[in-house]
Structures are given as C-alpha cells and as structure tokens.
CSV table of C-alpha atoms and ligand atoms in Angstrom, one decimal:
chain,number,residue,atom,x,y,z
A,1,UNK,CA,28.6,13.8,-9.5
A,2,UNK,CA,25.6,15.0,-7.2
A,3,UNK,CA,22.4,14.2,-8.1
A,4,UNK,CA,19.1,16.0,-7.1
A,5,UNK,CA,18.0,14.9,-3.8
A,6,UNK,CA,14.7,14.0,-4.8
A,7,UNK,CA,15.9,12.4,-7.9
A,8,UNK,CA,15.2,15.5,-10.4
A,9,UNK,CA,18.1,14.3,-12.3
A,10,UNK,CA,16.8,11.2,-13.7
A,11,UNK,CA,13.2,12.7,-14.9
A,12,UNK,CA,13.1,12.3,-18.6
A,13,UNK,CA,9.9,13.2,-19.4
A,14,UNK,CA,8.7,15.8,-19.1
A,15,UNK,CA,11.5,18.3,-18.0
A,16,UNK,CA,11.0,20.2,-14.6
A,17,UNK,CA,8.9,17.6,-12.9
A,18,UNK,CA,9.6,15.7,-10.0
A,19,UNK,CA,9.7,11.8,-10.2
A,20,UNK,CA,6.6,10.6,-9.4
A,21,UNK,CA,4.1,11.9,-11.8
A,22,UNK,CA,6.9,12.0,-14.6
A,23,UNK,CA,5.9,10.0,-17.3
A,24,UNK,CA,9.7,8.7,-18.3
A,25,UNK,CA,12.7,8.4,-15.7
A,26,UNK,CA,15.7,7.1,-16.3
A,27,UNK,CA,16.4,3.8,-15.4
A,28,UNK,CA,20.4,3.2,-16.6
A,29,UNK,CA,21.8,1.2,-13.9
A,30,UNK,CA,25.4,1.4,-15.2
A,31,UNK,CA,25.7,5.0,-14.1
A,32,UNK,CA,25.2,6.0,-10.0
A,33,UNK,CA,25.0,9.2,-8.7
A,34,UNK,CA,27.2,10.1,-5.2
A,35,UNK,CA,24.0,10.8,-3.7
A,36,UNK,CA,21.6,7.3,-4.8
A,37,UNK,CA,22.0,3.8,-3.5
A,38,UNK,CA,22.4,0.7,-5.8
A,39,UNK,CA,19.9,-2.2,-5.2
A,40,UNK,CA,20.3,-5.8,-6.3
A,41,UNK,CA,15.9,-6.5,-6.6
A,42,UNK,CA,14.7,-9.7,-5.0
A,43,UNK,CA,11.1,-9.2,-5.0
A,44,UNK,CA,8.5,-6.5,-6.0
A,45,UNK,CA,5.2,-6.2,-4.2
A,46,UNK,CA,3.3,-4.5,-6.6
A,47,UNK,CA,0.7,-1.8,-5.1
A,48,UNK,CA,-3.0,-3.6,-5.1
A,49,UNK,CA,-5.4,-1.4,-7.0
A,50,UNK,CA,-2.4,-1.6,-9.8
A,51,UNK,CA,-2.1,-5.5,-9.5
A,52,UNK,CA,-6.1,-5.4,-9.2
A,53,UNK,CA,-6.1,-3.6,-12.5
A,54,UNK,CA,-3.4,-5.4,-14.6
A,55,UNK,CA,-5.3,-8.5,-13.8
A,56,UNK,CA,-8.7,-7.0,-15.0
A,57,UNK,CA,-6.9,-6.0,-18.4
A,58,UNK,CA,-4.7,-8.4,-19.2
A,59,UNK,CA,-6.4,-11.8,-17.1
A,60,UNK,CA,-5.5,-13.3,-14.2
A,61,UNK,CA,-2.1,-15.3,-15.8
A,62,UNK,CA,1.4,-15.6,-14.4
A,63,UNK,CA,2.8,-15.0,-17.6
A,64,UNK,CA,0.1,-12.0,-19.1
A,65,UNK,CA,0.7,-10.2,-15.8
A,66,UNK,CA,4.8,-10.8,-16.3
A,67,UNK,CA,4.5,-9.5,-19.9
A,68,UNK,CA,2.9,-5.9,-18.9
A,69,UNK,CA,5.0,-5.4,-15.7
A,70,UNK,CA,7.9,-5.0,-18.4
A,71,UNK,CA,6.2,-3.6,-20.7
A,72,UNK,CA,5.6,-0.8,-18.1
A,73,UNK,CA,8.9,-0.9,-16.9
A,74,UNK,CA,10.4,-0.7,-20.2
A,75,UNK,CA,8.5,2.1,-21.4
A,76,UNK,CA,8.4,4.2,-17.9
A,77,UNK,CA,11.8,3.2,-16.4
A,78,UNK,CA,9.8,2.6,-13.4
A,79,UNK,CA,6.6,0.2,-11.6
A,80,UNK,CA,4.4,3.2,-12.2
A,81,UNK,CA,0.6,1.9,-13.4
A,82,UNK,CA,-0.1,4.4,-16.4
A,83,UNK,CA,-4.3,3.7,-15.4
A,84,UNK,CA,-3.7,3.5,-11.6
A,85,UNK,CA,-0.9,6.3,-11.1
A,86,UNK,CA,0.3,4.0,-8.4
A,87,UNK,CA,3.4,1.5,-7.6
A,88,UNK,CA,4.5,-0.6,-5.2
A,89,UNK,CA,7.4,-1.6,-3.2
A,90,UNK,CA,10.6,-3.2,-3.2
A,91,UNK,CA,13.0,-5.3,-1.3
A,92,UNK,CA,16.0,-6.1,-1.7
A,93,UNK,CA,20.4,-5.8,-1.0
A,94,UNK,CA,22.2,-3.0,-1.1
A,95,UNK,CA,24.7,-3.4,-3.5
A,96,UNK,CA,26.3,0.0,-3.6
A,97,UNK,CA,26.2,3.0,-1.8
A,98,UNK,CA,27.1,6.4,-3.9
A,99,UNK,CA,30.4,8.5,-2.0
A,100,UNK,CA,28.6,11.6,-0.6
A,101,UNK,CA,26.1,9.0,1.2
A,102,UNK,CA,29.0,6.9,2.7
A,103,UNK,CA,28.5,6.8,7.0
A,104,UNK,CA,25.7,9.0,6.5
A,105,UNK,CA,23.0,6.6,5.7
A,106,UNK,CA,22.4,3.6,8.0
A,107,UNK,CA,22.8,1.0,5.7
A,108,UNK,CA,26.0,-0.9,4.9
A,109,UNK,CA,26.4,-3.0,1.4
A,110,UNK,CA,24.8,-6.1,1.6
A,111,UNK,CA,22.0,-5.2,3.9
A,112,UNK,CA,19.1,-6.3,2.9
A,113,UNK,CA,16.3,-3.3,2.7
A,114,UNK,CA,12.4,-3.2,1.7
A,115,UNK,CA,12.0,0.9,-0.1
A,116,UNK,CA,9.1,2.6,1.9
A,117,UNK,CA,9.0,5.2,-0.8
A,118,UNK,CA,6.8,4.2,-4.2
A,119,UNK,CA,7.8,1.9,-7.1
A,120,UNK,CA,6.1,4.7,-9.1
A,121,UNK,CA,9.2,6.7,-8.8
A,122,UNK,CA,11.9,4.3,-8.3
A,123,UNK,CA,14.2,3.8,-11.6
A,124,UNK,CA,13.9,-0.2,-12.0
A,125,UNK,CA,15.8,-2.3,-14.5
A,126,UNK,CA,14.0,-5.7,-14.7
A,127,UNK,CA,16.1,-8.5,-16.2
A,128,UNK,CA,14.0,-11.2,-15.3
A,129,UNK,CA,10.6,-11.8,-13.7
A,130,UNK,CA,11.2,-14.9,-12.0
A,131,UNK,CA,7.6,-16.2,-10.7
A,132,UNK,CA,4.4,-13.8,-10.3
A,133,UNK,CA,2.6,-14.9,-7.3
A,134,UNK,CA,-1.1,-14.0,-8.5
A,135,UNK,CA,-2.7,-14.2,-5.1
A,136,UNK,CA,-0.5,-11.8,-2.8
A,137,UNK,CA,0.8,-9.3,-5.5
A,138,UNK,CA,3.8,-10.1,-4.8
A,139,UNK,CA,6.9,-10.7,-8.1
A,140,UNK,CA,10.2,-12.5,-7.8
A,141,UNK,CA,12.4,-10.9,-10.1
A,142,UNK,CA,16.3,-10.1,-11.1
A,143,UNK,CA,16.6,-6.5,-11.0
A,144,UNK,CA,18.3,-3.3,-10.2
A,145,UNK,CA,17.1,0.1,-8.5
A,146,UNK,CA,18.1,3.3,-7.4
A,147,UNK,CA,17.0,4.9,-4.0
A,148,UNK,CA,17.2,8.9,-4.4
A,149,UNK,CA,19.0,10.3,-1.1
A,150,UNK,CA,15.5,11.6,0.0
A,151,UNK,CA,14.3,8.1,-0.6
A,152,UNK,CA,13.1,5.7,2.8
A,153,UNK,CA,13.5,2.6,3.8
A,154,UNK,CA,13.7,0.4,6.0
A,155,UNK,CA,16.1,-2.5,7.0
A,156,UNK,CA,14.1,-6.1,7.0
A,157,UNK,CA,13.9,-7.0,10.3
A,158,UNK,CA,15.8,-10.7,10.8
A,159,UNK,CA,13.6,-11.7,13.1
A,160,UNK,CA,10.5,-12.2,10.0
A,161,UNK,CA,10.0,-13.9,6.8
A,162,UNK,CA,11.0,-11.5,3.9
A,163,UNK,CA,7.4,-12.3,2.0
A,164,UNK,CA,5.9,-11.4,5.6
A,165,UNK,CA,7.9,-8.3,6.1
A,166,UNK,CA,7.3,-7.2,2.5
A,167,UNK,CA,3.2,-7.7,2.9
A,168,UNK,CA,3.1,-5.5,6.2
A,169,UNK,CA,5.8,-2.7,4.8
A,170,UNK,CA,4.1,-2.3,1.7
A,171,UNK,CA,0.9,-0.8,3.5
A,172,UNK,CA,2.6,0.1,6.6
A,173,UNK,CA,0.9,3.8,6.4
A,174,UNK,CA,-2.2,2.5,6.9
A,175,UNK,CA,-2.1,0.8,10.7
A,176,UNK,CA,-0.3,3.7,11.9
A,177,UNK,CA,-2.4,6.3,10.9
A,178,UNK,CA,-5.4,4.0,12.2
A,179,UNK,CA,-3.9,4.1,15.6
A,180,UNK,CA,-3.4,7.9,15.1
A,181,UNK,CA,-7.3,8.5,14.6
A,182,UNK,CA,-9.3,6.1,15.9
A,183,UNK,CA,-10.7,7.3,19.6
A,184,UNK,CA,-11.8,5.3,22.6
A,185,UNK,CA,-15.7,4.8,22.3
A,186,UNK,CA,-15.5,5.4,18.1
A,187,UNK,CA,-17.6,3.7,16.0
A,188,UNK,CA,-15.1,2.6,13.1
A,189,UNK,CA,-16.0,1.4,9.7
A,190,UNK,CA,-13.5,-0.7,7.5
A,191,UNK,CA,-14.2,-0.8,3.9
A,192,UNK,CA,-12.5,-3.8,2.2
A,193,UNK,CA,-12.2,-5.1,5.9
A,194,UNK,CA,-11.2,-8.5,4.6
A,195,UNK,CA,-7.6,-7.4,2.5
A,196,UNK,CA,-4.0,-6.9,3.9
A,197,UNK,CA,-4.2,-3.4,5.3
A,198,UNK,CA,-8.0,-3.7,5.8
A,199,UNK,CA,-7.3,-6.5,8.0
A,200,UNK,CA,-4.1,-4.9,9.9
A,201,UNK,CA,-6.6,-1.6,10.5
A,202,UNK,CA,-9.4,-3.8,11.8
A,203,UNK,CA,-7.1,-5.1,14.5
A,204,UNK,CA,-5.9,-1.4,15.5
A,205,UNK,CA,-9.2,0.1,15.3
A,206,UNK,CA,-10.4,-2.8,17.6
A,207,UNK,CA,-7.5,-2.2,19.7
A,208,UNK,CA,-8.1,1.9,20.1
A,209,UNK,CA,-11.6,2.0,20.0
A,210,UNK,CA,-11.9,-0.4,23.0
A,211,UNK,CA,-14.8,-1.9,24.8
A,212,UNK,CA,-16.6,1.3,24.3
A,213,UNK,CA,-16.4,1.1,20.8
A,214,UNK,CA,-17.6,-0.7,18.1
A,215,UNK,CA,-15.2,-1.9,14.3
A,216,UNK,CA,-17.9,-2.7,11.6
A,217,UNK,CA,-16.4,-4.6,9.0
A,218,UNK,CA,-17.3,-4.2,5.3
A,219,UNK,CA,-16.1,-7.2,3.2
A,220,UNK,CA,-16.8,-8.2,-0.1
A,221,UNK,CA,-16.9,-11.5,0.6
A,222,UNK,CA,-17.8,-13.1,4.0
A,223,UNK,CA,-15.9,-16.8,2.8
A,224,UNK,CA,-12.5,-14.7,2.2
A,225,UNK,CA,-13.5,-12.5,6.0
A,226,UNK,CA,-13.1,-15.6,8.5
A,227,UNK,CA,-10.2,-14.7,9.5
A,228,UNK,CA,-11.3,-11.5,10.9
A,229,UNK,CA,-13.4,-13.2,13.1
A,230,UNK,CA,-10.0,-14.5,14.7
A,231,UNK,CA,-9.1,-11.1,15.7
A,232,UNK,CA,-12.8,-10.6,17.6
A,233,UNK,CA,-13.8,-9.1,15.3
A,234,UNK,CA,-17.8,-9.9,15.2
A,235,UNK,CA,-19.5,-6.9,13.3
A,236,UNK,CA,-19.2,-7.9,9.6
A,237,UNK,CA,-21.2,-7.6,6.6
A,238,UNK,CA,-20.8,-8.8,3.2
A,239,UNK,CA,-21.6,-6.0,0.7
A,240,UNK,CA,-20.4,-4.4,-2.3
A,241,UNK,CA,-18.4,-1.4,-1.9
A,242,UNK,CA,-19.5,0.4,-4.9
A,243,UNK,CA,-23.2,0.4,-4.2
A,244,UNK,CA,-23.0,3.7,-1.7
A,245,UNK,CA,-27.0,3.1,-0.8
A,246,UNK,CA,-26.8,-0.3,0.8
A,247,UNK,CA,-23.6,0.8,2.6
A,248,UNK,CA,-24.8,3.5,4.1
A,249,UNK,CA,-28.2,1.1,5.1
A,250,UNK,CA,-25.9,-1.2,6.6
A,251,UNK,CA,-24.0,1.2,8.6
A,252,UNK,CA,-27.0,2.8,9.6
A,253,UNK,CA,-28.1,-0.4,11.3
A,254,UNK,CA,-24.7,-1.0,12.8
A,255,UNK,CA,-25.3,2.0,14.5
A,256,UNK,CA,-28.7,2.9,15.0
A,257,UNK,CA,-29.0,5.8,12.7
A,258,UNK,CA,-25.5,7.4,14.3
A,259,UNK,CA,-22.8,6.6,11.5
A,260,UNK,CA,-19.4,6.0,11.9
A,261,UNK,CA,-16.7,8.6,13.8
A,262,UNK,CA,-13.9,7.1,11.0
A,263,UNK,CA,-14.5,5.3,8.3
A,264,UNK,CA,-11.3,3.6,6.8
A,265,UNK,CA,-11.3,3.0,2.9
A,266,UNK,CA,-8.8,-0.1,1.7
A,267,UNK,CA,-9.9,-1.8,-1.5
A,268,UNK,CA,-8.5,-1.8,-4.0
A,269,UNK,CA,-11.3,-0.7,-6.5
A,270,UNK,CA,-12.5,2.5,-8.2
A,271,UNK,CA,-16.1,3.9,-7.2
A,272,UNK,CA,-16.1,3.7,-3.7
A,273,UNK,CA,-15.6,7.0,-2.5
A,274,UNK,CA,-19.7,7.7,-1.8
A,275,UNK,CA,-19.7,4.3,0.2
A,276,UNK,CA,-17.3,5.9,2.7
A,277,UNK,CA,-18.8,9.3,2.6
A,278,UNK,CA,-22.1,8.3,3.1
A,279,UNK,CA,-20.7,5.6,6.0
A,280,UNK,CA,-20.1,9.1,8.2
A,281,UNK,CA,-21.8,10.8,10.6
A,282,UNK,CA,-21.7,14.8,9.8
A,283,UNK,CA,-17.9,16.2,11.2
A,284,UNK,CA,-16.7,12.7,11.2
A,285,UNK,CA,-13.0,11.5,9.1
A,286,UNK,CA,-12.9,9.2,6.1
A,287,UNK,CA,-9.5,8.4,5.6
A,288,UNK,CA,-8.9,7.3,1.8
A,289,UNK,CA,-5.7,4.8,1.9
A,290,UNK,CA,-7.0,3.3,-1.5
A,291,UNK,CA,-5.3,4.2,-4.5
A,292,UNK,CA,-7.8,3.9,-6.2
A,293,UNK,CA,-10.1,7.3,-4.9
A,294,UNK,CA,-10.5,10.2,-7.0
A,295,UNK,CA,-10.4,13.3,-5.4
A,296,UNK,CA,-12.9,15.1,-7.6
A,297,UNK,CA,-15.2,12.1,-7.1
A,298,UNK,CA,-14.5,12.3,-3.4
A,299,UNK,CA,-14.8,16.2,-2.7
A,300,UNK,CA,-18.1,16.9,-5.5
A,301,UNK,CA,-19.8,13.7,-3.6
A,302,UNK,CA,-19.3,15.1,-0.1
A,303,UNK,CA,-20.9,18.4,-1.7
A,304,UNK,CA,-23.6,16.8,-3.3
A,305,UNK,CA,-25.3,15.2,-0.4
A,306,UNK,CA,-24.1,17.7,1.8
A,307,UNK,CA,-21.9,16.0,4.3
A,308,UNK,CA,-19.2,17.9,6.5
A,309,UNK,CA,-17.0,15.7,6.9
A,310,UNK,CA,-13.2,15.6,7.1
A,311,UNK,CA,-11.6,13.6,4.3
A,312,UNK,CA,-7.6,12.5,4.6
A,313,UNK,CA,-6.2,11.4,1.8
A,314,UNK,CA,-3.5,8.4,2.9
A,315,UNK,CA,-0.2,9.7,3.1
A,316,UNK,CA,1.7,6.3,2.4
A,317,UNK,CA,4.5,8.1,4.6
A,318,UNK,CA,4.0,8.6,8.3
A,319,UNK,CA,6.7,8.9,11.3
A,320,UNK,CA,7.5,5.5,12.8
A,321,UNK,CA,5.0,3.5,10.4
A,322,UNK,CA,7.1,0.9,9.6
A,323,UNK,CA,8.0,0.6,13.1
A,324,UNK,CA,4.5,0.5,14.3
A,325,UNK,CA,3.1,-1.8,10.9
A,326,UNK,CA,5.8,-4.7,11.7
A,327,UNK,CA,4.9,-4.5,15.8
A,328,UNK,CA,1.2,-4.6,15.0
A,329,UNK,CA,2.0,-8.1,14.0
A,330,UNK,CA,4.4,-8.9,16.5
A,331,UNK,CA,2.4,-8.3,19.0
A,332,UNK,CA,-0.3,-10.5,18.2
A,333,UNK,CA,0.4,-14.1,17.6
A,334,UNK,CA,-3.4,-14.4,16.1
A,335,UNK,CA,-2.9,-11.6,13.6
A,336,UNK,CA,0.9,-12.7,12.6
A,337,UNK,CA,-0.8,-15.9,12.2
A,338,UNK,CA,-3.0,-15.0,10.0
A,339,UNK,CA,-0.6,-12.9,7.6
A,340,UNK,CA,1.9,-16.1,7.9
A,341,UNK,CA,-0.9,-18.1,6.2
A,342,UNK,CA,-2.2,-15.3,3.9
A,343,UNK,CA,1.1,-13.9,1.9
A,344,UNK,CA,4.1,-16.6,3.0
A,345,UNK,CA,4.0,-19.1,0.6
B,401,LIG,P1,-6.0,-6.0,-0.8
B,401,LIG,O1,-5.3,-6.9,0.2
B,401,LIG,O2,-6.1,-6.4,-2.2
B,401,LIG,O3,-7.4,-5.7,-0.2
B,401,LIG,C1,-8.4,-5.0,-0.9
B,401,LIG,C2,-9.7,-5.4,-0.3
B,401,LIG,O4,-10.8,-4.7,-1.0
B,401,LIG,C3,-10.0,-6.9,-0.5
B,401,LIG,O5,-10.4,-7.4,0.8
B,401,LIG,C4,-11.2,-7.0,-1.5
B,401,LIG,O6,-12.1,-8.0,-1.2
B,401,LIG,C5,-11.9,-5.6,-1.2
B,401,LIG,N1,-12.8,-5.2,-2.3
B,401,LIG,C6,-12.5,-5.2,-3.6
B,401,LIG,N2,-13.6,-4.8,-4.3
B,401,LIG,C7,-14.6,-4.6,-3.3
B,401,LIG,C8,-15.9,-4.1,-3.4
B,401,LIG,N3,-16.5,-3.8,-4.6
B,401,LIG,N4,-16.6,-4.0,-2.3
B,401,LIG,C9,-16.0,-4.3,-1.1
B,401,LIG,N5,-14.8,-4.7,-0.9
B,401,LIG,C10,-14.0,-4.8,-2.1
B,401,LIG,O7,-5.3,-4.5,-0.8
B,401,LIG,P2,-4.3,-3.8,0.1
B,401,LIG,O8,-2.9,-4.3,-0.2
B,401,LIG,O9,-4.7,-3.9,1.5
B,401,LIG,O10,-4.4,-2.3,-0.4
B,401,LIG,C11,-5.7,-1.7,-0.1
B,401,LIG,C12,-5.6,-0.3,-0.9
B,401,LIG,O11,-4.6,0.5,-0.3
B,401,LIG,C13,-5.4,-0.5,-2.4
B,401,LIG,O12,-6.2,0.5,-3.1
B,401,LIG,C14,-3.9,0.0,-2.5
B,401,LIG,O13,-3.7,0.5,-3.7
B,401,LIG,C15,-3.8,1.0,-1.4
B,401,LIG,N6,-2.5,1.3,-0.9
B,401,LIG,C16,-2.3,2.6,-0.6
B,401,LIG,C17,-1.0,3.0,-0.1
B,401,LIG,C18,-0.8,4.4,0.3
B,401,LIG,O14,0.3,4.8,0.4
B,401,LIG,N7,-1.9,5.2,0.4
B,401,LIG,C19,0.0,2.1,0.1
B,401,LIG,C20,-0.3,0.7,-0.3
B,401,LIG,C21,-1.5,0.4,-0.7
B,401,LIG,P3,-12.0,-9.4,-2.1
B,401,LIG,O15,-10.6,-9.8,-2.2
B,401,LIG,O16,-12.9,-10.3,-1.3
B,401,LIG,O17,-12.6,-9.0,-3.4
C-alpha cells in the first residue's frame, strides 16, 4: 500500500492539508506504508523558540516539560508546538524500511539517522520520556516515527558524539545559508549571537566577511557570550533584543551611522523582528532563522519606518546544509570545543 509522498495519507485533521500545518496526523505505528521508513526514537531535540515557550508556560521542570511534550504528542500525533507552529528534530535507528523504498533510499536497517525534516510533521509515538535535558533542548525518550518518502535525513556521522551531531543538525540551515550571504568586507549583525546557531553563524560570518569585515554580536547576556570571544569574535554587546531602539543605537555605533549589509536573527523569542529591521542599512538582507518572527510583524515594520530591505525567511532546508553545519565544526577545533562543552553532557 503506497502512501502520499509527502505524507498526505496520514493527515487527520483537517482533510486536504499537507502535514505540517495539519492540526491532527496520524501517528499508529503498527501500520507502515511501502513508501515511509520505521524509526526506533532515541532522542528528540526539540526546536528552541518551542522549548523556550513550554518552559515559560509550564516552568522550567524536568517533569512539567515531560508532561506537555505528551500531552502535545498525544493530542497532535506529532512534536508540533500548537503556540509556536514549530518542532524539532529527531534521531534515531532505522528499524524498518517500507518495500517500494528498498535499494532506493541510502539507508539500511539499523542505521542510525538524525530527520532534517521538522518534528512538526513527523507522526511520533512517545512511550516514554526518559530524561529532559532542560539546558540544551534536548529529550531522551522511547519512541517510534515515520519518515514520509519526501522526508530528509541524514546519517550520523560515526566520527561525532550523537548529542553533538544532534545540536549542529537541528539548526544546520542556518550556517549554510550564512556562508551563502555573507560578502567579503560585510558588516554582519548576529542577533542572539550567544545561542547554538547564533554562535555557529558568528563563526561563518567571521569566516566570509574576512579582515575587511566586521561580525557584531548581539547577546542577551555577555556572562553566557564568553565563548564567542574564543572564536575572535571581539564586537559584542549585551542588549535586549526586543527593545528595536537601543539596537539600532548600538549598531549605529558599531558602524558609524552605516548599518549592517546582513543582519542574522537566532533567538528564540517573539518581538524581535524591528531589532533586525532597524539593524539594516536601506537594500541590505535580514535573514529571519527564528521561529519565532511573524511575518506580518516583519513586512508592516519594514513599511512603517520605511526601510527597503530584503527579508528571507529561513528555509530550514538548504542543499548540502548538513554537510556544511557538521564541517563548520570540524573544521575548527575552538568551535567543536565549545559545542562539546555546551550540549554533550
Ligand atoms: P538557542 O540556542 O536557544 O539561542 C537563542 C539565543 O537567543 C540565546 O543566545 C538567547 O540568549 C538569545 N535571546 C533570547 N532572548 C533574547 C533577547 N530578548 N534579546 C537578545 N537575545 C535573546 O536557539 P537555537 O537553537 O540557536 O535556535 C535559534 C532560533 O532558530 C530559534 O528561534 C529556533 O526556533 C530557530 N530555528 C529555526 C529553524 C529553521 O528551520 N528556520 C531550525 C531550527 C531552529 P540567552 O540564552 O542568554 O537568553
């Protein structure tokens, strides 16, 4: 039995939609399609504006936090926030591999794979939460998903922790499309410098900008940024994201009245989408990887102060980005350092 490539078949609610945005999928493990994959869930590494928010509402407890993830999961059949819209990721080993995907996928049973494709659409049957590590998102569970034959992923490299592996695949969209915008010379702003893909993006806008250029990093708290300074990085300032004013001051005197080229939005916070606008010179990029921007607060902003500039909304899929996200750490003993210490634990 053939399902819809892009998983049509298991929407529940309502009809017609694709899986993402349904509200209701269905998660019944028993039955596989020809065309899904069978995983046996090790670890979740829920999405960071939705870990962000589930900590707000419920408190920052192991057990709180445990409770909604399967409240969510029961009721949605999937890690989809219902305040967030957004997910996370996934590893774990193949356990099964439906017949018309058989020696056309390059995955044998047993491998062990981390999904590059949302938890927000990925049917997920949670027996047991295991441990909820409050400080890196991450979830050790028992569990069972389905990947959709449009679905990615990506083997885990056996050269890498898994907990490393998972921290840099789950934001691997980020550092690629860095390296695809930043310029030599560019002046680059980093909002929420300090965090997992702010701190990956730091190190590539460093990296393409060059001598010529310049990163400014825009932390919310200079204690939790030392590590940034590690990677050379020498322009930071502590500030909060949400007050657009004192950002744009701050940027201003970064760079003597000339505003950033690219400014690169990571936190994981609502409200920050004027910060970034107001960061960029006239004909400049924002790129919005944080799940947490509004588009209407995003494009009305722009409007209302009368900036033209070009806003990309981050595309958590890019060609080669896990590729590129797991060498951006290989490459640098400093930066693989720092994640080693940051989410392996
Ligand atoms: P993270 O590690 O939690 O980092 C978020 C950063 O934002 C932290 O350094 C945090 O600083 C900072 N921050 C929070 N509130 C702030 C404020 N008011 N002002 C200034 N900085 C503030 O998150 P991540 O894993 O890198 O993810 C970053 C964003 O990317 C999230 O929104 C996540 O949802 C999104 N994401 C998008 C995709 C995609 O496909 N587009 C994929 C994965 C993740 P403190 O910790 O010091 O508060």
């Amino acid at each position: 039995m053939l399902g819809n490539k892009y998983g049509t078949h298991r929407v529940l609610e309502p009809k017609g939609v694709l899986p993402q945005p349904a509200l209701r999928i269905d998660n019944n493990m028993d039955v596989l399609y020809d065309n899904e994959i069978l995983v046996d869930v090790s670890m979740l590494n829920i999405d960071a504006a939705s870990f962000t928010q589930i900590k707000k509402e419920v408190g920052a407890d192991e057990e709180k936090v445990a409770n909604k993830i399967m409240e969510i999961v029961g009721k949605r059949g999937k890690m989809h926030n219902p305040i967030t819209g957004s997910g996370g990721m996934l590893i774990g080993k193949i356990s099964k591999i439906g017949k018309a995907l058989e020696g056309k996928v390059k995955v044998n049973v047993g491998d062990e794979i981390a999904t590059l494709v949302s938890l927000s659409l990925t049917p997920l049957k949670i027996e047991r939460i295991k441990k909820v590590h409050l400080n890196t998102d991450q979830v050790e569970v028992k569990a069972k998903a389905i990947i959709f034959e449009s679905g990615v992923y990506a083997k885990l490299p056996s050269n890498m922790d898994r907990k490393l592996a998972l921290a840099i695949l789950d934001v691997a969209g980020a550092p690629a499309q860095t390296a695809r915008l930043v310029k030599p010379g560019d002046k680059v702003v980093i909002i929420g410098a300090s965090g997992k893909s702010g701190t990956l993006c730091s190190y590539v806008a460093k990296k393409y900008a060059g001598v010529t250029g310049k990163v400014i990093a825009l932390v919310h708290s200079k204690e939790r940024a030392k590590h940034l300074e590690k990677l050379g990085i020498t322009n930071i300032a502590e500030v909060d994201a949400t007050d657009a004013i004192e950002v744009e001051s701050i940027v201003s005197k970064f760079t003597n009245g000339e505003m950033a080229d690219v400014t690169i939005n990571v936190v994981n916070v609502p409200n920050t989408e004027m910060a970034s606008i107001l960061a960029t010179k006239n004909y400049g990029i924002v790129y919005f990887f944080s799940m947490a921007t509004s588009f209407t607060k995003a494009a009305l902003g722009a409007e209302g102060v009368g900036k033209d500039v070009n806003m990309i909304i981050g595309n958590g899929y890019m060609t080669g980005h896990a590729e590129i996200a797991l060498e951006t750490v290989r490459e640098s003993e400093k930066i693989r350092g720092i994640f080693e210490s940051l989410y392996v634990n």
